[in-house]
Structures are given as C-alpha cells and as structure tokens.
XYZ file of C-alpha atoms in Angstrom:
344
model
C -61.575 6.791 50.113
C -61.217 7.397 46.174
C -60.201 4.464 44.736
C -59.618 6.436 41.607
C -56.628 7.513 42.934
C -53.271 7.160 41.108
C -51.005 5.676 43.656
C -47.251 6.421 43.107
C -45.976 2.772 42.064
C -48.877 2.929 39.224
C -47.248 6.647 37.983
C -43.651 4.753 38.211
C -45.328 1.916 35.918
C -46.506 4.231 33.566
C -43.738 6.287 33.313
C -42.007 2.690 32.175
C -42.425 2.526 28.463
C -42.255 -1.102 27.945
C -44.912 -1.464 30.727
C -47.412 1.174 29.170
C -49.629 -1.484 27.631
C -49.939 -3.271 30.927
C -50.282 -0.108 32.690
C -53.590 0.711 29.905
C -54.783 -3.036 30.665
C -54.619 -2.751 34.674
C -56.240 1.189 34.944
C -59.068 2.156 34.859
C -60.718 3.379 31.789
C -61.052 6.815 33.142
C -57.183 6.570 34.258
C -55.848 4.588 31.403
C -54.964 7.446 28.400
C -52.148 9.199 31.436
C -50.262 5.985 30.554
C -50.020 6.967 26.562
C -49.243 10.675 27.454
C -46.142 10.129 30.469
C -44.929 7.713 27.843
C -44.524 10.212 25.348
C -43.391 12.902 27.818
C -40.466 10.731 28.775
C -39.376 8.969 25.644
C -40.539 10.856 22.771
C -40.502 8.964 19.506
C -38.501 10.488 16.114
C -38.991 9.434 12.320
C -36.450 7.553 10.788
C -33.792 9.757 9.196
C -34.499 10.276 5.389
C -31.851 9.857 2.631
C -33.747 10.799 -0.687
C -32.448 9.380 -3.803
C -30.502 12.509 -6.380
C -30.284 13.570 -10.022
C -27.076 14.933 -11.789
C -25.680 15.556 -14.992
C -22.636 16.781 -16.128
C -21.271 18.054 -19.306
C -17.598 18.618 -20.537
C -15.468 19.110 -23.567
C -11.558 19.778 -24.211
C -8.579 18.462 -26.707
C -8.404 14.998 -28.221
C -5.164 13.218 -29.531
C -5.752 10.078 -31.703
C -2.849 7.414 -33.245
C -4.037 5.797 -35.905
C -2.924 4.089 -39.345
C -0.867 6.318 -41.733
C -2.403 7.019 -45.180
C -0.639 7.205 -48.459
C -3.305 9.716 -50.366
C -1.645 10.705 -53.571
C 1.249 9.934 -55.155
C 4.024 11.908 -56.780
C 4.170 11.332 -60.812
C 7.671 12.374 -61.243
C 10.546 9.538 -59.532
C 7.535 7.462 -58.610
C 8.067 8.488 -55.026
C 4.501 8.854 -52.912
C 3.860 11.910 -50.794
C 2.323 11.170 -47.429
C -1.275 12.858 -46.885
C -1.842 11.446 -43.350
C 0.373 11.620 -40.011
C 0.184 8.705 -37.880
C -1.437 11.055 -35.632
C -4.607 13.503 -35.464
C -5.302 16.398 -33.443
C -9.063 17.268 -32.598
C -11.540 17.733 -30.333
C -14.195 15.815 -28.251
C -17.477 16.504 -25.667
C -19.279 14.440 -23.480
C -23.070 14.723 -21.682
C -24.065 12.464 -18.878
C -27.443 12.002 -16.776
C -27.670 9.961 -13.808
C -29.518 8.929 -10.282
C -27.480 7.903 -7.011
C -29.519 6.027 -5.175
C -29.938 7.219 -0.942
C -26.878 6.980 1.410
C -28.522 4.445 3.218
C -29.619 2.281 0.599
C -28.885 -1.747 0.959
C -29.034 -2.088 -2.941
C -26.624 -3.577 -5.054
C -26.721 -0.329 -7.395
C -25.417 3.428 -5.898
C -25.855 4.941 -9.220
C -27.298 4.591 -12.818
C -26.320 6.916 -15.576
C -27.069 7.556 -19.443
C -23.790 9.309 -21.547
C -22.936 10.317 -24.885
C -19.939 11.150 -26.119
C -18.394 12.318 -29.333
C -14.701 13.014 -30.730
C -13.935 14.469 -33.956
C -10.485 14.961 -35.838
C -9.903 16.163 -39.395
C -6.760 17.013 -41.102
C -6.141 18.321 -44.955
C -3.255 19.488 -47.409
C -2.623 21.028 -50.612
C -0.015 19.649 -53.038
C 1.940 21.279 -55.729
C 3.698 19.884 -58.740
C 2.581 17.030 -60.182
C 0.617 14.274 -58.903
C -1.937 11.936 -59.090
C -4.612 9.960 -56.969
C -4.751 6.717 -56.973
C -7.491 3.933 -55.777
C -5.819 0.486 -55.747
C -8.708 -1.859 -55.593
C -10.304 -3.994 -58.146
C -11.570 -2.173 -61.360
C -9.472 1.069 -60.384
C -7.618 1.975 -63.673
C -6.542 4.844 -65.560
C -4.876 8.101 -63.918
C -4.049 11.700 -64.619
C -1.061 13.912 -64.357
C -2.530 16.773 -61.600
C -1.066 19.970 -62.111
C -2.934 22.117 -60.173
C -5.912 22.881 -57.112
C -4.871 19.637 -55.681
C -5.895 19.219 -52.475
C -7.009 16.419 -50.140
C -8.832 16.319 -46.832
C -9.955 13.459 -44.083
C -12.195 13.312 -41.124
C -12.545 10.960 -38.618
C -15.343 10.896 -36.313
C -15.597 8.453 -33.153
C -19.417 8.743 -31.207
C -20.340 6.655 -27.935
C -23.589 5.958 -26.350
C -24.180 3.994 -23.427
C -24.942 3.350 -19.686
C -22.995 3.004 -16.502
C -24.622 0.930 -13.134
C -22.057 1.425 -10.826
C -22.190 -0.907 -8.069
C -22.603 -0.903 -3.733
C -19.181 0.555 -2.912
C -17.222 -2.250 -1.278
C -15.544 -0.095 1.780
C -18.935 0.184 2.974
C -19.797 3.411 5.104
C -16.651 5.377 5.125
C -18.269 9.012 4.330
C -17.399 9.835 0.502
C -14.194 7.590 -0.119
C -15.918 4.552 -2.027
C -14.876 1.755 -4.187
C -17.009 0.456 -6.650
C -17.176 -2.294 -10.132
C -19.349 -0.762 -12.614
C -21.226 -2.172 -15.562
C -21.079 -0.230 -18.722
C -22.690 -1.511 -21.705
C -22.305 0.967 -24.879
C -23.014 1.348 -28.640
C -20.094 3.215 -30.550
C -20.097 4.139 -34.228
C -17.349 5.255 -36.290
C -16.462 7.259 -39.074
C -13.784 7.897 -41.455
C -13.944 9.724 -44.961
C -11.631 10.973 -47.716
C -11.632 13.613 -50.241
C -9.390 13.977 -53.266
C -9.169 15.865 -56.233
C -7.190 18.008 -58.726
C -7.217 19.501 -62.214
C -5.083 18.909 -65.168
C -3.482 21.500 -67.391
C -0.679 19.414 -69.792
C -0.662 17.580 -71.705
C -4.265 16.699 -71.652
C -7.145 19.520 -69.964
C -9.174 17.141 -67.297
C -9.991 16.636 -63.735
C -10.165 13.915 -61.305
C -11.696 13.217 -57.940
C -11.338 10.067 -55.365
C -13.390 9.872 -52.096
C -13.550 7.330 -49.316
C -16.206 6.149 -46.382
C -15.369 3.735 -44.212
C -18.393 3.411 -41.478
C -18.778 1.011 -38.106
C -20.496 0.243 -35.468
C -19.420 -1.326 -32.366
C -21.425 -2.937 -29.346
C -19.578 -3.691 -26.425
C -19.664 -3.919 -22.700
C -16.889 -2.919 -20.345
C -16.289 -3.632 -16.743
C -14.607 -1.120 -14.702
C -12.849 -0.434 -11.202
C -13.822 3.335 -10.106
C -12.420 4.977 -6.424
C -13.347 8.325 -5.142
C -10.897 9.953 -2.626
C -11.251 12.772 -0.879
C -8.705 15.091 -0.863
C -9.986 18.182 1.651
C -13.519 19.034 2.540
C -14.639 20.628 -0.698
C -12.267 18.297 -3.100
C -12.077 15.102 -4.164
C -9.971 12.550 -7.014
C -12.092 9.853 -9.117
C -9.845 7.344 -10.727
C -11.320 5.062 -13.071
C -9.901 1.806 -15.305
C -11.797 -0.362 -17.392
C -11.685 -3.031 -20.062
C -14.320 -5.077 -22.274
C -14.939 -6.370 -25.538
C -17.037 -5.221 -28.650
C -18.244 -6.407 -31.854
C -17.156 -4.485 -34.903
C -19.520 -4.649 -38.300
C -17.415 -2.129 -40.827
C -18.250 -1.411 -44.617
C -16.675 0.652 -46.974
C -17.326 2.710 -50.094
C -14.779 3.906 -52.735
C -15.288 6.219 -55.678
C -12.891 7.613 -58.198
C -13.955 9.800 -61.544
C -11.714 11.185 -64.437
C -12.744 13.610 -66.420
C -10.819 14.496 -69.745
C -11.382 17.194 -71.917
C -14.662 17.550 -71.253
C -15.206 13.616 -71.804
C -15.468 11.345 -68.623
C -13.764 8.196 -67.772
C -16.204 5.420 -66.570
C -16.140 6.418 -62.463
C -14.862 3.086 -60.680
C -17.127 1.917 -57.682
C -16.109 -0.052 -54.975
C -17.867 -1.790 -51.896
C -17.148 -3.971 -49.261
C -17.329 -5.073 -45.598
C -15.970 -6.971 -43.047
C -17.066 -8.138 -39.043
C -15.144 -8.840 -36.744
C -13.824 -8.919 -32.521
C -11.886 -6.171 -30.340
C -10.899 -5.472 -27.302
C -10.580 -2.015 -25.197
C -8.974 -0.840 -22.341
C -8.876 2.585 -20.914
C -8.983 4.934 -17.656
C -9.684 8.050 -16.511
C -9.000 10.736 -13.602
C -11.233 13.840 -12.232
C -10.487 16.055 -10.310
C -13.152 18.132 -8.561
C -13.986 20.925 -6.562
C -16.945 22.510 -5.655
C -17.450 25.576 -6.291
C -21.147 26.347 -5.186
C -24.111 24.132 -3.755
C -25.142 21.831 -6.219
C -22.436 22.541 -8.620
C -18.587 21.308 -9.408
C -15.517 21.589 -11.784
C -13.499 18.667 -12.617
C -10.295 18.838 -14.159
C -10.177 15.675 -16.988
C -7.699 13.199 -18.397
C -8.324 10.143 -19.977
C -6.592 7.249 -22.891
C -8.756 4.645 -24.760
C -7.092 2.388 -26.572
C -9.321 -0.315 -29.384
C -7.652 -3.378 -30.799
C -9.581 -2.816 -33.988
C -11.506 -0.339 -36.023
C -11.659 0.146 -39.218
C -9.760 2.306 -42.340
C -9.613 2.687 -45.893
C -6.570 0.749 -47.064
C -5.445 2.699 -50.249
C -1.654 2.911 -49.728
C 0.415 1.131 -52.576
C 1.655 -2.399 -51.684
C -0.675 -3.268 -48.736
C -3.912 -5.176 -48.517
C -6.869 -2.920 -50.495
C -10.057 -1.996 -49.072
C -11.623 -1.797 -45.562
C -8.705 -2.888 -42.962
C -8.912 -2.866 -39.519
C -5.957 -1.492 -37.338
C -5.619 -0.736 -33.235
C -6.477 2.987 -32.200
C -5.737 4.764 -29.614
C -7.010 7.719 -27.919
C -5.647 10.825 -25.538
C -8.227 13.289 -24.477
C -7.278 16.343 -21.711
C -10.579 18.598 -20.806
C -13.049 19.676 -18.314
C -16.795 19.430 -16.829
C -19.409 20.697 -14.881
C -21.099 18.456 -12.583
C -24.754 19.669 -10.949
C -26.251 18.144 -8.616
C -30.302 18.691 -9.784
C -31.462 16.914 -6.510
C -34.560 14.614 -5.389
C-alpha cells in the first residue's frame, strides 16, 4: 500500500485555509506544497484597494465692488464749497490662483487637503475738473495754494493683494461619498495699496502749476478659521459654501507730497511721513458652484463679501484728523474659475 497517498479528510484539511499551516506541518514533504496551491485555488487573496493622493489648481477672475472712505480731493476756490473726487464706492476688478493636494479617500489624517493661493483686486477711479480750484494737503508744513484754471485732473488707485494657505481639515460627516464638512486653517499675508494723483495749471492772475500725490501702503498678517460644506446637487454638480473669520495685524505708513510752481519759480515742495500699527478683524464667505464639464476639469460659478475692520487711507479731507487713518472696508466680488484636477 502507498502510504503517500492523499486520503480525502487530508484534501478537506487542506482545502481549509486556516488549517493550511497544519496541513504543511503534518504532510509529507513531497505532499506538503498541494496545501499552499488548494489554498489559493479556493480563497484567492486581493491587494488592498488603492486611493492615491491628487493635485489641483484652479484659477478665476470676474468684477469687484469695494466701500470704502470718501475723499475730499480738491476744493472749489469760488464760495469755498469742496467738490468731491471720491465715491464712497469703487468699481474694479480682481483674480485669484490656487494649488493644492487632497490627501486619499481613505486617509485617517487629520488634513483632506493643503493648498497655496494668491489673490489680487484692483480698483481705480479719476476725474477732470473745470473752473477754478485748488488742491489742498492739510497736514503739518502744507501751506500756500494756487487758483487752478485749467488741465485739472485727479486720479486714485487702490490695490488689495493676498497670499496665503488653506489646511482644510478631516470632514466631520465622515464617509458620506462627496457631501463633507470641514474647519479649515488659513493663515495669510495681505498688503495694501492706495495712491493719489493731483495736479493742475494756472493761467490768472499768476502763470504756475501745482501737483499733490498720496501713498498710503500696509501690510497685514492674519489667520482665519473657517466652516466649508460641499453638497452635491446631481451627479456631475455640486455647491461649496464657505464662512470664515480671524484677526490680522495692520503696520500702515504714509507719504504725502505737494509742489507749486509759479512763474517759472518753485514753492518749497512740502513732505510728509508717517505711520501707524494697529488690530482688525475680518469676516467673510463664499459660494461655488460647479459642474464638470470634462474629466479632470470644472466651472464654478463665484460669489463672495470680505469685510476688514481696519485698513488704512490718506486722510486729506478738510476738518477731519490728517494723515494715515484707518477706516472698515468692505468687499463684493461676482466671477468665475476653472478647477483641474492634475492627478497623482
């Protein structure tokens, strides 16, 4: 008799795969190795399912709104009356750039995505004056004036630039497909700009010019938390809804210059520096919403206000505090983007 035989309670025990190591042990050398193979014919083994990390970016643009203080830039001569240069709001534009990674859809992290931005906003606004006028700078050492009669003209920009970072946290519904709920982190570095140009000629009774410019410059570190849910709306659609508030530091200083020029003979120009730190606050939101429109890429519909306790401006109306000020802001912007999905 063959003792080599494989009986059938030995090919049950092998077929067993818990048992297949004490099926190798009690075999025979010779019979051992069937254990490993009826194992794998009846409960094959599979990887763990993959979930590789991704790369985006998106990039966007549209219209910008922006309330800020009103600016007396010249004044009328004639009744004493002052003719307003600024409107107590601006109409511009603004863009935005983002890069980020989400981490993989089974990740146990506390992060699900990190992402770099930039963003910038610009608004300018000018006017031309007839009849006569006359700049003014009210702040220390600021004397003398001429009667303008004519190419008077004055112009302002305001500039508002953001960089920063957003860590958006684990969402907090946990695995329900793509509707999340997370806090995010966003730590950023703004910087702000404001700047004023004035000037006009002279005709009677005395042949002259005269010229007044103003920069006001800031920058602001500041962290924000914020509250950010993604719903889905149909398969190929979603909403992100997004509201946030933090504080900043604000370090401003501001330059004023004024010249006069008469009859070929100038005035002594008038100089003027000064600065001023301070504390804000900011609170804001946003809404998206996107489709997709091809693999790997998306359009998003944009809205979103920011509104800043403080920031700075040139102070040059008649009757209020001279100098560098510091007034709330607050911003409207309506636009779109393109998100891509780069991939692993």
């Amino acid at each position: 008799m063959n003792r080599f035989r494989l009986p059938l309670s030995a090919a049950l025990l092998l077929a067993t795969p818990g048992l297949s190591l004490a099926a190798d042990a009690l075999l025979p050398p010779s019979v051992a190795p069937v254990a490993d193979y009826v194992t794998e014919m009846t409960m094959p083994s599979y990887p763990d399912p993959v979930y590789p990390p991704s790369v985006y970016a998106t990039i966007g643009g549209g219209f910008a709104w922006m309330k800020a203080p009103q600016m007396n830039m010249i004044s009328a001569t004639t009744g004493g009356t002052v003719d307003l240069f600024t409107p107590k709001s601006y109409e511009g534009f603004y863009g935005t750039a983002s890069i980020g990674w989400k981490a993989p859809a089974n990740s146990t992290g506390f992060i699900s995505a990190l992402e770099s931005y930039g963003r910038f906003t610009a608004y300018g606004h000018s006017k031309d004056f007839t009849g006569n006028h006359s700049f003014f700078l009210p702040v220390p050492g600021a004397g003398g004036s001429l009667n303008l009669t004519t190419d008077i003209e004055a112009s302002q920009s305001q500039i508002l630039s953001e960089f920063g970072v957003r860590a958006k946290g684990t969402s907090l519904l946990g695995a329900m497909g793509s509707r999340s709920f997370t806090f995010n982190i966003e730590p950023y570095l703004a910087n702000f700009q404001q700047s004023t140009d004035g000037f006009g000629r002279a005709t009677t009774p005395v042949v002259g010019s005269m010229s007044r410019t103003t920069d006001v410059s800031a920058w602001a570190p500041g962290i924000n938390l914020a509250a950010e849910a993604t719903i889905p709306l149909a398969d190929s659609t979603y909403a992100v809804i997004k509201g946030y508030g933090g504080f900043y530091g604000l370090m401003a200083k501001g330059r004023y210059d004024m010249a006069i020029m008469r009859t070929a003979v100038a005035d002594s120009p008038v100089k003027y520096a000064d600065s001023l730190s301070t504390l804000g606050g900011r609170v804001g939101g946003e809404a998206k919403l996107v489709q997709k429109i091809m693999p790997g890429m998306s359009i998003a519909a944009v809205g979103g206000i920011d509104y800043w306790t403080k920031l700075p401006y040139a102070s040059i109306n008649t009757g209020s505090p001279l100098g560098t000020r510091t007034d709330d802001y607050l911003f409207l912007n309506v636009g779109a983007e393109l998100i891509f999905d780069i991939g692993s």
